[in-house]
Amino acid sequence: LPNGLRVVLLPQTTVPTFDARLVFRAGTADEPPALRGVATIAAHALTWDLRYRDDLFAFASAGGLTSTDLDTDRTTFAVQGIDTQLDVVLAGLRRWVLEGTYDDSALDLMAALHRAAKRVDDQGPLTDAWRAALFGADHPYVRAGIARHASRRLSISAAAQFRNAHYTPDN
């Protein structure tokens, strides 16, 4: 190498991690027709209750990360963390999903859904017709998960009710 530089290769170190998922058999197709979008709010706006900030700190210190995936017929809450801290991260998953809360971010998400519902989407009628032909005009999948069909009646209390009804382990 020029100027007497040397290359020193250091051994690679890896930290073993894990991924755990809590999957519920409920999604956007389970929304009441008058409250389209409530599953989106219930899943994506759920956050830690700061009464448990010590647990949140332990979760974050254990490398804890969260993610949510919402589909027509299932909702998945996932956590990742350092494998030696499995118990702390799984306890965090419990705190997040079962004892979580909704804050101002839920209001922001509702506003985003309402803005999306106002957007002109040239593919909208085509998508609706295709889904109706595929599933049947009255099937819940026809309008499930489409932001432009979001209800103007969405509320944080409706999201909490949806979560209580659908995101509860049944042993």
Tab-separated table of N, CA and C in Angstrom:
chain	number	residue	atom	x	y	z
A	1	LEU	N	0.841	-1.180	0.000
A	1	LEU	CA	0.000	0.000	0.000
A	1	LEU	C	0.889	1.248	0.000
A	2	PRO	N	0.435	2.315	-0.563
A	2	PRO	CA	1.242	3.539	-0.620
A	2	PRO	C	1.499	4.127	0.773
A	3	ASN	N	2.602	4.825	0.883
A	3	ASN	CA	2.974	5.547	2.099
A	3	ASN	C	3.092	4.645	3.324
A	4	GLY	N	3.377	3.393	3.119
A	4	GLY	CA	3.611	2.487	4.239
A	4	GLY	C	2.364	2.128	5.031
A	5	LEU	N	1.160	2.318	4.472
A	5	LEU	CA	-0.067	1.959	5.178
A	5	LEU	C	-0.221	0.447	5.205
A	6	ARG	N	-0.745	-0.047	6.298
A	6	ARG	CA	-1.009	-1.474	6.427
A	6	ARG	C	-2.501	-1.707	6.602
A	7	VAL	N	-2.934	-2.853	6.198
A	7	VAL	CA	-4.319	-3.251	6.398
A	7	VAL	C	-4.332	-4.312	7.485
A	8	VAL	N	-5.123	-4.083	8.490
A	8	VAL	CA	-5.250	-5.038	9.586
A	8	VAL	C	-6.683	-5.555	9.562
A	9	LEU	N	-6.829	-6.857	9.447
A	9	LEU	CA	-8.151	-7.468	9.448
A	9	LEU	C	-8.492	-7.897	10.866
A	10	LEU	N	-9.601	-7.404	11.359
A	10	LEU	CA	-10.059	-7.768	12.685
A	10	LEU	C	-11.090	-8.885	12.565
A	11	PRO	N	-11.141	-9.773	13.539
A	11	PRO	CA	-12.149	-10.841	13.475
A	11	PRO	C	-13.555	-10.235	13.572
A	12	GLN	N	-14.457	-10.817	12.803
A	12	GLN	CA	-15.837	-10.348	12.851
A	12	GLN	C	-16.506	-10.887	14.099
A	13	THR	N	-17.273	-10.042	14.726
A	13	THR	CA	-18.064	-10.487	15.865
A	13	THR	C	-19.529	-10.276	15.525
A	14	THR	N	-20.329	-11.183	15.954
A	14	THR	CA	-21.760	-11.054	15.739
A	14	THR	C	-22.459	-11.197	17.077
A	15	VAL	N	-23.581	-10.555	17.167
A	15	VAL	CA	-24.404	-10.638	18.362
A	15	VAL	C	-25.635	-11.453	17.989
A	16	PRO	N	-25.840	-12.590	18.633
A	16	PRO	CA	-27.027	-13.396	18.321
A	16	PRO	C	-28.310	-12.646	18.684
A	17	THR	N	-29.232	-12.634	17.751
A	17	THR	CA	-30.509	-11.969	17.972
A	17	THR	C	-31.649	-12.940	17.688
A	18	PHE	N	-32.850	-12.528	18.017
A	18	PHE	CA	-34.025	-13.351	17.732
A	18	PHE	C	-35.152	-12.438	17.263
A	19	ASP	N	-36.151	-13.070	16.710
A	19	ASP	CA	-37.340	-12.394	16.208
A	19	ASP	C	-38.534	-13.182	16.735
A	20	ALA	N	-39.488	-12.508	17.355
A	20	ALA	CA	-40.697	-13.169	17.855
A	20	ALA	C	-41.907	-12.424	17.323
A	21	ARG	N	-42.949	-13.172	16.988
A	21	ARG	CA	-44.151	-12.572	16.414
A	21	ARG	C	-45.394	-13.034	17.151
A	22	LEU	N	-46.272	-12.100	17.370
A	22	LEU	CA	-47.575	-12.376	17.951
A	22	LEU	C	-48.587	-12.105	16.843
A	23	VAL	N	-49.251	-13.164	16.378
A	23	VAL	CA	-50.134	-13.060	15.219
A	23	VAL	C	-51.579	-13.268	15.666
A	24	PHE	N	-52.424	-12.327	15.287
A	24	PHE	CA	-53.846	-12.421	15.586
A	24	PHE	C	-54.607	-12.636	14.291
A	25	ARG	N	-55.644	-13.470	14.354
A	25	ARG	CA	-56.457	-13.755	13.163
A	25	ARG	C	-57.535	-12.682	12.986
A	26	ALA	N	-57.109	-11.466	12.836
A	26	ALA	CA	-58.017	-10.344	12.598
A	26	ALA	C	-57.255	-9.293	11.813
A	27	GLY	N	-57.919	-8.706	10.852
A	27	GLY	CA	-57.276	-7.685	10.042
A	27	GLY	C	-58.288	-6.694	9.516
A	28	THR	N	-57.967	-6.076	8.401
A	28	THR	CA	-58.828	-5.032	7.866
A	28	THR	C	-60.193	-5.555	7.407
A	29	ALA	N	-60.296	-6.833	7.081
A	29	ALA	CA	-61.591	-7.388	6.682
A	29	ALA	C	-62.526	-7.567	7.876
A	30	ASP	N	-61.989	-7.454	9.082
A	30	ASP	CA	-62.799	-7.599	10.290
A	30	ASP	C	-63.346	-6.270	10.806
A	31	GLU	N	-63.040	-5.192	10.093
A	31	GLU	CA	-63.539	-3.882	10.502
A	31	GLU	C	-65.037	-3.784	10.248
A	32	PRO	N	-65.760	-3.099	11.120
A	32	PRO	CA	-67.160	-2.815	10.796
A	32	PRO	C	-67.207	-1.913	9.558
A	33	PRO	N	-68.132	-2.145	8.641
A	33	PRO	CA	-68.183	-1.330	7.416
A	33	PRO	C	-68.236	0.174	7.683
A	34	ALA	N	-68.857	0.584	8.779
A	34	ALA	CA	-68.958	2.018	9.089
A	34	ALA	C	-67.668	2.577	9.680
A	35	LEU	N	-66.706	1.702	9.985
A	35	LEU	CA	-65.453	2.154	10.601
A	35	LEU	C	-64.238	1.648	9.833
A	36	ARG	N	-64.300	1.690	8.502
A	36	ARG	CA	-63.144	1.281	7.698
A	36	ARG	C	-61.935	2.123	8.104
A	37	GLY	N	-60.822	1.447	8.333
A	37	GLY	CA	-59.594	2.111	8.756
A	37	GLY	C	-59.295	1.924	10.229
A	38	VAL	N	-60.263	1.420	10.990
A	38	VAL	CA	-60.060	1.283	12.429
A	38	VAL	C	-58.978	0.249	12.753
A	39	ALA	N	-58.842	-0.795	11.952
A	39	ALA	CA	-57.787	-1.788	12.193
A	39	ALA	C	-56.409	-1.178	11.955
A	40	THR	N	-56.317	-0.295	10.977
A	40	THR	CA	-55.052	0.391	10.699
A	40	THR	C	-54.639	1.229	11.902
A	41	ILE	N	-55.584	1.969	12.459
A	41	ILE	CA	-55.298	2.789	13.640
A	41	ILE	C	-54.960	1.891	14.820
A	42	ALA	N	-55.762	0.844	15.034
A	42	ALA	CA	-55.555	-0.044	16.179
A	42	ALA	C	-54.183	-0.703	16.158
A	43	ALA	N	-53.716	-1.080	14.981
A	43	ALA	CA	-52.427	-1.779	14.895
A	43	ALA	C	-51.245	-0.826	14.825
A	44	HIS	N	-51.299	0.135	13.913
A	44	HIS	CA	-50.124	0.961	13.642
A	44	HIS	C	-49.927	2.127	14.606
A	45	ALA	N	-50.958	2.529	15.321
A	45	ALA	CA	-50.805	3.654	16.254
A	45	ALA	C	-50.602	3.183	17.688
A	46	LEU	N	-50.610	1.874	17.904
A	46	LEU	CA	-50.420	1.348	19.260
A	46	LEU	C	-49.000	1.630	19.726
A	47	THR	N	-48.879	2.197	20.905
A	47	THR	CA	-47.575	2.549	21.435
A	47	THR	C	-47.490	2.179	22.914
A	48	TRP	N	-46.290	2.249	23.441
A	48	TRP	CA	-46.070	1.920	24.853
A	48	TRP	C	-46.813	2.902	25.749
A	49	ASP	N	-47.380	2.389	26.798
A	49	ASP	CA	-47.941	3.221	27.855
A	49	ASP	C	-46.765	3.682	28.709
A	50	LEU	N	-46.557	4.964	28.807
A	50	LEU	CA	-45.375	5.474	29.502
A	50	LEU	C	-45.429	5.288	31.016
A	51	ARG	N	-46.525	4.748	31.527
A	51	ARG	CA	-46.519	4.337	32.942
A	51	ARG	C	-45.489	3.228	33.154
A	52	TYR	N	-45.166	2.531	32.062
A	52	TYR	CA	-44.203	1.421	32.120
A	52	TYR	C	-42.880	1.835	31.489
A	53	ARG	N	-42.454	3.065	31.716
A	53	ARG	CA	-41.223	3.573	31.090
A	53	ARG	C	-39.989	2.795	31.524
A	54	ASP	N	-39.967	2.258	32.749
A	54	ASP	CA	-38.821	1.448	33.175
A	54	ASP	C	-38.725	0.180	32.335
A	55	ASP	N	-39.883	-0.417	32.026
A	55	ASP	CA	-39.896	-1.599	31.159
A	55	ASP	C	-39.505	-1.230	29.732
A	56	LEU	N	-39.927	-0.072	29.283
A	56	LEU	CA	-39.546	0.400	27.954
A	56	LEU	C	-38.036	0.612	27.881
A	57	PHE	N	-37.456	1.172	28.926
A	57	PHE	CA	-36.004	1.368	28.964
A	57	PHE	C	-35.286	0.017	28.935
A	58	ALA	N	-35.780	-0.959	29.708
A	58	ALA	CA	-35.173	-2.297	29.708
A	58	ALA	C	-35.302	-2.942	28.331
A	59	PHE	N	-36.453	-2.782	27.701
A	59	PHE	CA	-36.695	-3.318	26.361
A	59	PHE	C	-35.701	-2.724	25.361
A	60	ALA	N	-35.560	-1.410	25.372
A	60	ALA	CA	-34.636	-0.743	24.455
A	60	ALA	C	-33.189	-1.142	24.744
A	61	SER	N	-32.845	-1.282	26.014
A	61	SER	CA	-31.487	-1.688	26.393
A	61	SER	C	-31.173	-3.108	25.941
A	62	ALA	N	-32.216	-3.918	25.788
A	62	ALA	CA	-32.045	-5.303	25.332
A	62	ALA	C	-32.021	-5.381	23.806
A	63	GLY	N	-31.923	-4.226	23.164
A	63	GLY	CA	-31.909	-4.207	21.700
A	63	GLY	C	-33.279	-4.366	21.102
A	64	GLY	N	-34.310	-4.164	21.899
A	64	GLY	CA	-35.674	-4.378	21.450
A	64	GLY	C	-36.125	-3.425	20.363
A	65	LEU	N	-36.680	-3.992	19.313
A	65	LEU	CA	-37.277	-3.248	18.210
A	65	LEU	C	-38.666	-3.809	17.957
A	66	THR	N	-39.566	-2.972	17.494
A	66	THR	CA	-40.929	-3.418	17.218
A	66	THR	C	-41.285	-3.170	15.759
A	67	SER	N	-42.220	-3.957	15.255
A	67	SER	CA	-42.789	-3.715	13.933
A	67	SER	C	-44.190	-4.312	13.895
A	68	THR	N	-45.004	-3.777	13.005
A	68	THR	CA	-46.390	-4.218	12.876
A	68	THR	C	-46.686	-4.484	11.410
A	69	ASP	N	-47.417	-5.569	11.135
A	69	ASP	CA	-47.838	-5.893	9.784
A	69	ASP	C	-49.333	-6.173	9.824
A	70	LEU	N	-50.075	-5.473	8.985
A	70	LEU	CA	-51.526	-5.601	8.959
A	70	LEU	C	-51.950	-6.075	7.580
A	71	ASP	N	-52.786	-7.096	7.542
A	71	ASP	CA	-53.282	-7.656	6.287
A	71	ASP	C	-54.801	-7.760	6.399
A	72	THR	N	-55.437	-8.287	5.387
A	72	THR	CA	-56.890	-8.397	5.422
A	72	THR	C	-57.380	-9.334	6.513
A	73	ASP	N	-56.633	-10.406	6.771
A	73	ASP	CA	-57.126	-11.388	7.732
A	73	ASP	C	-56.172	-11.692	8.882
A	74	ARG	N	-55.157	-10.865	9.076
A	74	ARG	CA	-54.270	-11.086	10.222
A	74	ARG	C	-53.518	-9.799	10.553
A	75	THR	N	-53.126	-9.715	11.815
A	75	THR	CA	-52.294	-8.615	12.295
A	75	THR	C	-51.135	-9.243	13.044
A	76	THR	N	-49.927	-8.799	12.723
A	76	THR	CA	-48.729	-9.344	13.348
A	76	THR	C	-47.965	-8.239	14.055
A	77	PHE	N	-47.716	-8.474	15.333
A	77	PHE	CA	-46.856	-7.601	16.116
A	77	PHE	C	-45.552	-8.365	16.306
A	78	ALA	N	-44.437	-7.765	15.916
A	78	ALA	CA	-43.150	-8.460	15.976
A	78	ALA	C	-42.163	-7.658	16.812
A	79	VAL	N	-41.290	-8.401	17.485
A	79	VAL	CA	-40.188	-7.792	18.232
A	79	VAL	C	-38.899	-8.507	17.855
A	80	GLN	N	-37.819	-7.763	17.916
A	80	GLN	CA	-36.494	-8.334	17.712
A	80	GLN	C	-35.646	-7.858	18.881
A	81	GLY	N	-34.665	-8.679	19.235
A	81	GLY	CA	-33.785	-8.291	20.325
A	81	GLY	C	-32.600	-9.208	20.440
A	82	ILE	N	-31.752	-8.930	21.415
A	82	ILE	CA	-30.569	-9.730	21.685
A	82	ILE	C	-31.006	-11.013	22.378
A	83	ASP	N	-30.478	-12.153	21.924
A	83	ASP	CA	-30.994	-13.436	22.411
A	83	ASP	C	-30.799	-13.659	23.911
A	84	THR	N	-29.810	-13.062	24.502
A	84	THR	CA	-29.624	-13.239	25.947
A	84	THR	C	-30.660	-12.459	26.748
A	85	GLN	N	-31.406	-11.613	26.064
A	85	GLN	CA	-32.432	-10.806	26.730
A	85	GLN	C	-33.847	-11.204	26.280
A	86	LEU	N	-33.991	-12.463	25.909
A	86	LEU	CA	-35.265	-12.969	25.404
A	86	LEU	C	-36.425	-12.636	26.343
A	87	ASP	N	-36.259	-12.891	27.627
A	87	ASP	CA	-37.347	-12.667	28.571
A	87	ASP	C	-37.744	-11.193	28.647
A	88	VAL	N	-36.779	-10.307	28.605
A	88	VAL	CA	-37.068	-8.867	28.670
A	88	VAL	C	-37.813	-8.417	27.418
A	89	VAL	N	-37.374	-8.880	26.251
A	89	VAL	CA	-38.000	-8.461	24.993
A	89	VAL	C	-39.405	-9.054	24.872
A	90	LEU	N	-39.594	-10.302	25.278
A	90	LEU	CA	-40.943	-10.888	25.235
A	90	LEU	C	-41.876	-10.183	26.218
A	91	ALA	N	-41.359	-9.806	27.374
A	91	ALA	CA	-42.165	-9.027	28.320
A	91	ALA	C	-42.542	-7.683	27.696
A	92	GLY	N	-41.624	-7.112	26.921
A	92	GLY	CA	-41.913	-5.866	26.219
A	92	GLY	C	-42.995	-6.034	25.177
A	93	LEU	N	-42.985	-7.159	24.480
A	93	LEU	CA	-44.037	-7.451	23.502
A	93	LEU	C	-45.395	-7.455	24.198
A	94	ARG	N	-45.440	-8.086	25.346
A	94	ARG	CA	-46.681	-8.124	26.119
A	94	ARG	C	-47.114	-6.723	26.523
A	95	ARG	N	-46.198	-5.940	27.081
A	95	ARG	CA	-46.523	-4.573	27.519
A	95	ARG	C	-47.052	-3.749	26.344
A	96	TRP	N	-46.397	-3.881	25.202
A	96	TRP	CA	-46.754	-3.088	24.027
A	96	TRP	C	-48.146	-3.451	23.521
A	97	VAL	N	-48.411	-4.741	23.318
A	97	VAL	CA	-49.662	-5.151	22.677
A	97	VAL	C	-50.838	-5.158	23.649
A	98	LEU	N	-50.645	-5.719	24.830
A	98	LEU	CA	-51.779	-5.862	25.742
A	98	LEU	C	-52.016	-4.642	26.613
A	99	GLU	N	-50.958	-3.910	26.927
A	99	GLU	CA	-51.112	-2.775	27.828
A	99	GLU	C	-50.745	-1.460	27.146
A	100	GLY	N	-50.610	-1.510	25.826
A	100	GLY	CA	-50.265	-0.312	25.076
A	100	GLY	C	-51.394	0.698	25.076
A	101	THR	N	-51.105	1.836	24.481
A	101	THR	CA	-52.075	2.923	24.468
A	101	THR	C	-52.000	3.654	23.135
A	102	TYR	N	-52.882	4.600	22.961
A	102	TYR	CA	-52.899	5.423	21.760
A	102	TYR	C	-52.665	6.875	22.169
A	103	ASP	N	-51.751	7.537	21.485
A	103	ASP	CA	-51.432	8.925	21.788
A	103	ASP	C	-51.733	9.793	20.577
A	104	ASP	N	-51.120	10.949	20.508
A	104	ASP	CA	-51.379	11.868	19.398
A	104	ASP	C	-50.989	11.302	18.038
A	105	SER	N	-50.100	10.305	18.015
A	105	SER	CA	-49.733	9.706	16.726
A	105	SER	C	-50.947	9.028	16.084
A	106	ALA	N	-51.896	8.574	16.902
A	106	ALA	CA	-53.120	7.986	16.358
A	106	ALA	C	-53.930	9.045	15.622
A	107	LEU	N	-53.964	10.254	16.167
A	107	LEU	CA	-54.674	11.350	15.506
A	107	LEU	C	-54.003	11.706	14.184
A	108	ASP	N	-52.663	11.668	14.183
A	108	ASP	CA	-51.921	11.943	12.945
A	108	ASP	C	-52.216	10.889	11.882
A	109	LEU	N	-52.289	9.624	12.296
A	109	LEU	CA	-52.581	8.548	11.354
A	109	LEU	C	-54.010	8.670	10.816
A	110	MET	N	-54.959	9.033	11.682
A	110	MET	CA	-56.334	9.236	11.221
A	110	MET	C	-56.396	10.371	10.203
A	111	ALA	N	-55.672	11.451	10.472
A	111	ALA	CA	-55.652	12.573	9.528
A	111	ALA	C	-55.040	12.146	8.191
A	112	ALA	N	-53.998	11.318	8.238
A	112	ALA	CA	-53.375	10.832	6.998
A	112	ALA	C	-54.349	9.954	6.213
A	113	LEU	N	-55.113	9.120	6.905
A	113	LEU	CA	-56.119	8.303	6.221
A	113	LEU	C	-57.182	9.183	5.570
A	114	HIS	N	-57.596	10.213	6.268
A	114	HIS	CA	-58.617	11.105	5.707
A	114	HIS	C	-58.080	11.862	4.496
A	115	ARG	N	-56.807	12.269	4.553
A	115	ARG	CA	-56.206	12.927	3.385
A	115	ARG	C	-56.125	11.959	2.206
A	116	ALA	N	-55.759	10.700	2.492
A	116	ALA	CA	-55.660	9.700	1.423
A	116	ALA	C	-57.030	9.415	0.816
A	117	ALA	N	-58.069	9.467	1.624
A	117	ALA	CA	-59.420	9.206	1.123
A	117	ALA	C	-59.878	10.288	0.162
A	118	LYS	N	-59.341	11.496	0.299
A	118	LYS	CA	-59.733	12.604	-0.573
A	118	LYS	C	-58.982	12.613	-1.901
A	119	ARG	N	-57.854	11.890	-1.959
A	119	ARG	CA	-57.049	11.883	-3.179
A	119	ARG	C	-57.794	11.232	-4.333
A	120	VAL	N	-57.656	11.814	-5.504
A	120	VAL	CA	-58.240	11.226	-6.705
A	120	VAL	C	-57.324	10.084	-7.135
A	121	ASP	N	-57.920	8.907	-7.259
A	121	ASP	CA	-57.159	7.730	-7.648
A	121	ASP	C	-57.842	7.130	-8.879
A	122	ASP	N	-57.219	7.304	-10.023
A	122	ASP	CA	-57.823	6.816	-11.257
A	122	ASP	C	-57.998	5.300	-11.268
A	123	GLN	N	-57.211	4.590	-10.468
A	123	GLN	CA	-57.328	3.135	-10.418
A	123	GLN	C	-58.398	2.685	-9.418
A	124	GLY	N	-58.933	3.625	-8.639
A	124	GLY	CA	-59.901	3.278	-7.600
A	124	GLY	C	-61.103	2.493	-8.097
A	125	PRO	N	-61.846	3.003	-9.079
A	125	PRO	CA	-63.005	2.254	-9.572
A	125	PRO	C	-62.618	0.895	-10.163
A	126	LEU	N	-61.463	0.849	-10.818
A	126	LEU	CA	-60.998	-0.417	-11.385
A	126	LEU	C	-60.680	-1.420	-10.272
A	127	THR	N	-59.999	-0.945	-9.239
A	127	THR	CA	-59.670	-1.812	-8.102
A	127	THR	C	-60.936	-2.319	-7.432
A	128	ASP	N	-61.903	-1.428	-7.214
A	128	ASP	CA	-63.165	-1.832	-6.587
A	128	ASP	C	-63.899	-2.870	-7.430
A	129	ALA	N	-63.949	-2.651	-8.741
A	129	ALA	CA	-64.636	-3.593	-9.635
A	129	ALA	C	-63.924	-4.942	-9.655
A	130	TRP	N	-62.585	-4.898	-9.682
A	130	TRP	CA	-61.817	-6.148	-9.700
A	130	TRP	C	-62.035	-6.934	-8.418
A	131	ARG	N	-61.967	-6.251	-7.275
A	131	ARG	CA	-62.181	-6.943	-5.992
A	131	ARG	C	-63.603	-7.479	-5.880
A	132	ALA	N	-64.583	-6.700	-6.332
A	132	ALA	CA	-65.977	-7.155	-6.276
A	132	ALA	C	-66.177	-8.388	-7.148
A	133	ALA	N	-65.546	-8.411	-8.331
A	133	ALA	CA	-65.654	-9.574	-9.209
A	133	ALA	C	-64.942	-10.781	-8.616
A	134	LEU	N	-63.837	-10.533	-7.955
A	134	LEU	CA	-63.037	-11.619	-7.380
A	134	LEU	C	-63.681	-12.232	-6.146
A	135	PHE	N	-64.175	-11.372	-5.242
A	135	PHE	CA	-64.669	-11.860	-3.953
A	135	PHE	C	-66.183	-11.855	-3.826
A	136	GLY	N	-66.880	-11.082	-4.651
A	136	GLY	CA	-68.317	-10.879	-4.499
A	136	GLY	C	-68.538	-9.487	-3.923
A	137	ALA	N	-69.539	-8.804	-4.397
A	137	ALA	CA	-69.761	-7.396	-4.063
A	137	ALA	C	-69.881	-7.128	-2.565
A	138	ASP	N	-70.407	-8.084	-1.799
A	138	ASP	CA	-70.627	-7.851	-0.368
A	138	ASP	C	-69.526	-8.417	0.528
A	139	HIS	N	-68.496	-8.970	-0.081
A	139	HIS	CA	-67.413	-9.569	0.719
A	139	HIS	C	-66.583	-8.477	1.398
A	140	PRO	N	-66.134	-8.707	2.648
A	140	PRO	CA	-65.349	-7.687	3.368
A	140	PRO	C	-64.032	-7.318	2.685
A	141	TYR	N	-63.467	-8.201	1.870
A	141	TYR	CA	-62.191	-7.903	1.214
A	141	TYR	C	-62.311	-6.820	0.134
A	142	VAL	N	-63.529	-6.532	-0.321
A	142	VAL	CA	-63.713	-5.570	-1.404
A	142	VAL	C	-63.198	-4.187	-1.003
A	143	ARG	N	-63.445	-3.775	0.214
A	143	ARG	CA	-63.020	-2.445	0.663
A	143	ARG	C	-61.943	-2.495	1.747
A	144	ALA	N	-61.586	-3.669	2.193
A	144	ALA	CA	-60.643	-3.825	3.301
A	144	ALA	C	-59.259	-3.286	2.954
A	145	GLY	N	-58.726	-2.472	3.847
A	145	GLY	CA	-57.355	-2.003	3.723
A	145	GLY	C	-57.117	-0.921	2.694
A	146	ILE	N	-58.164	-0.377	2.113
A	146	ILE	CA	-58.010	0.676	1.107
A	146	ILE	C	-58.242	2.016	1.793
A	147	ALA	N	-57.213	2.842	1.805
A	147	ALA	CA	-57.265	4.116	2.540
A	147	ALA	C	-58.388	5.027	2.066
A	148	ARG	N	-58.713	4.995	0.783
A	148	ARG	CA	-59.744	5.910	0.291
A	148	ARG	C	-61.138	5.535	0.780
A	149	HIS	N	-61.266	4.357	1.379
A	149	HIS	CA	-62.545	3.949	1.956
A	149	HIS	C	-62.587	4.185	3.464
A	150	ALA	N	-61.575	4.837	4.010
A	150	ALA	CA	-61.524	5.079	5.451
A	150	ALA	C	-62.704	5.945	5.891
A	151	SER	N	-63.249	5.602	7.020
A	151	SER	CA	-64.405	6.300	7.570
A	151	SER	C	-64.008	7.644	8.171
A	152	ARG	N	-64.897	8.589	8.101
A	152	ARG	CA	-64.697	9.890	8.754
A	152	ARG	C	-65.015	9.778	10.245
A	153	ARG	N	-65.567	8.655	10.678
A	153	ARG	CA	-65.972	8.476	12.076
A	153	ARG	C	-64.908	7.780	12.919
A	154	LEU	N	-63.694	7.644	12.393
A	154	LEU	CA	-62.636	6.985	13.159
A	154	LEU	C	-62.316	7.779	14.410
A	155	SER	N	-61.987	7.042	15.475
A	155	SER	CA	-61.624	7.686	16.728
A	155	SER	C	-60.655	6.789	17.483
A	156	ILE	N	-59.986	7.372	18.439
A	156	ILE	CA	-59.072	6.585	19.273
A	156	ILE	C	-59.846	5.554	20.079
A	157	SER	N	-61.025	5.924	20.560
A	157	SER	CA	-61.811	4.955	21.346
A	157	SER	C	-62.264	3.788	20.467
A	158	ALA	N	-62.579	4.046	19.198
A	158	ALA	CA	-62.953	2.957	18.283
A	158	ALA	C	-61.760	2.032	18.043
A	159	ALA	N	-60.558	2.606	17.928
A	159	ALA	CA	-59.346	1.790	17.760
A	159	ALA	C	-59.102	0.939	19.004
A	160	ALA	N	-59.275	1.516	20.176
A	160	ALA	CA	-59.091	0.767	21.425
A	160	ALA	C	-60.122	-0.360	21.533
A	161	GLN	N	-61.354	-0.102	21.125
A	161	GLN	CA	-62.386	-1.151	21.153
A	161	GLN	C	-62.042	-2.270	20.177
A	162	PHE	N	-61.554	-1.919	18.992
A	162	PHE	CA	-61.153	-2.937	18.019
A	162	PHE	C	-60.013	-3.775	18.596
A	163	ARG	N	-59.028	-3.122	19.192
A	163	ARG	CA	-57.910	-3.852	19.794
A	163	ARG	C	-58.402	-4.787	20.896
A	164	ASN	N	-59.264	-4.303	21.773
A	164	ASN	CA	-59.773	-5.141	22.857
A	164	ASN	C	-60.553	-6.335	22.334
A	165	ALA	N	-61.263	-6.142	21.231
A	165	ALA	CA	-62.064	-7.229	20.662
A	165	ALA	C	-61.226	-8.236	19.880
A	166	HIS	N	-60.135	-7.793	19.244
A	166	HIS	CA	-59.436	-8.658	18.309
A	166	HIS	C	-57.979	-8.980	18.665
A	167	TYR	N	-57.323	-8.152	19.441
A	167	TYR	CA	-55.893	-8.378	19.728
A	167	TYR	C	-55.713	-8.836	21.171
A	168	THR	N	-56.457	-9.848	21.526
A	168	THR	CA	-56.380	-10.408	22.856
A	168	THR	C	-56.100	-11.905	22.720
A	169	PRO	N	-55.006	-12.376	23.287
A	169	PRO	CA	-54.731	-13.824	23.208
A	169	PRO	C	-55.871	-14.616	23.834
A	170	ASP	N	-56.216	-15.742	23.207
A	170	ASP	CA	-57.303	-16.560	23.728
A	170	ASP	C	-56.806	-17.873	24.328
A	171	ASN	N	-55.550	-17.879	24.732
A	171	ASN	CA	-54.949	-19.056	25.351
A	171	ASN	C	-54.981	-20.251	24.427
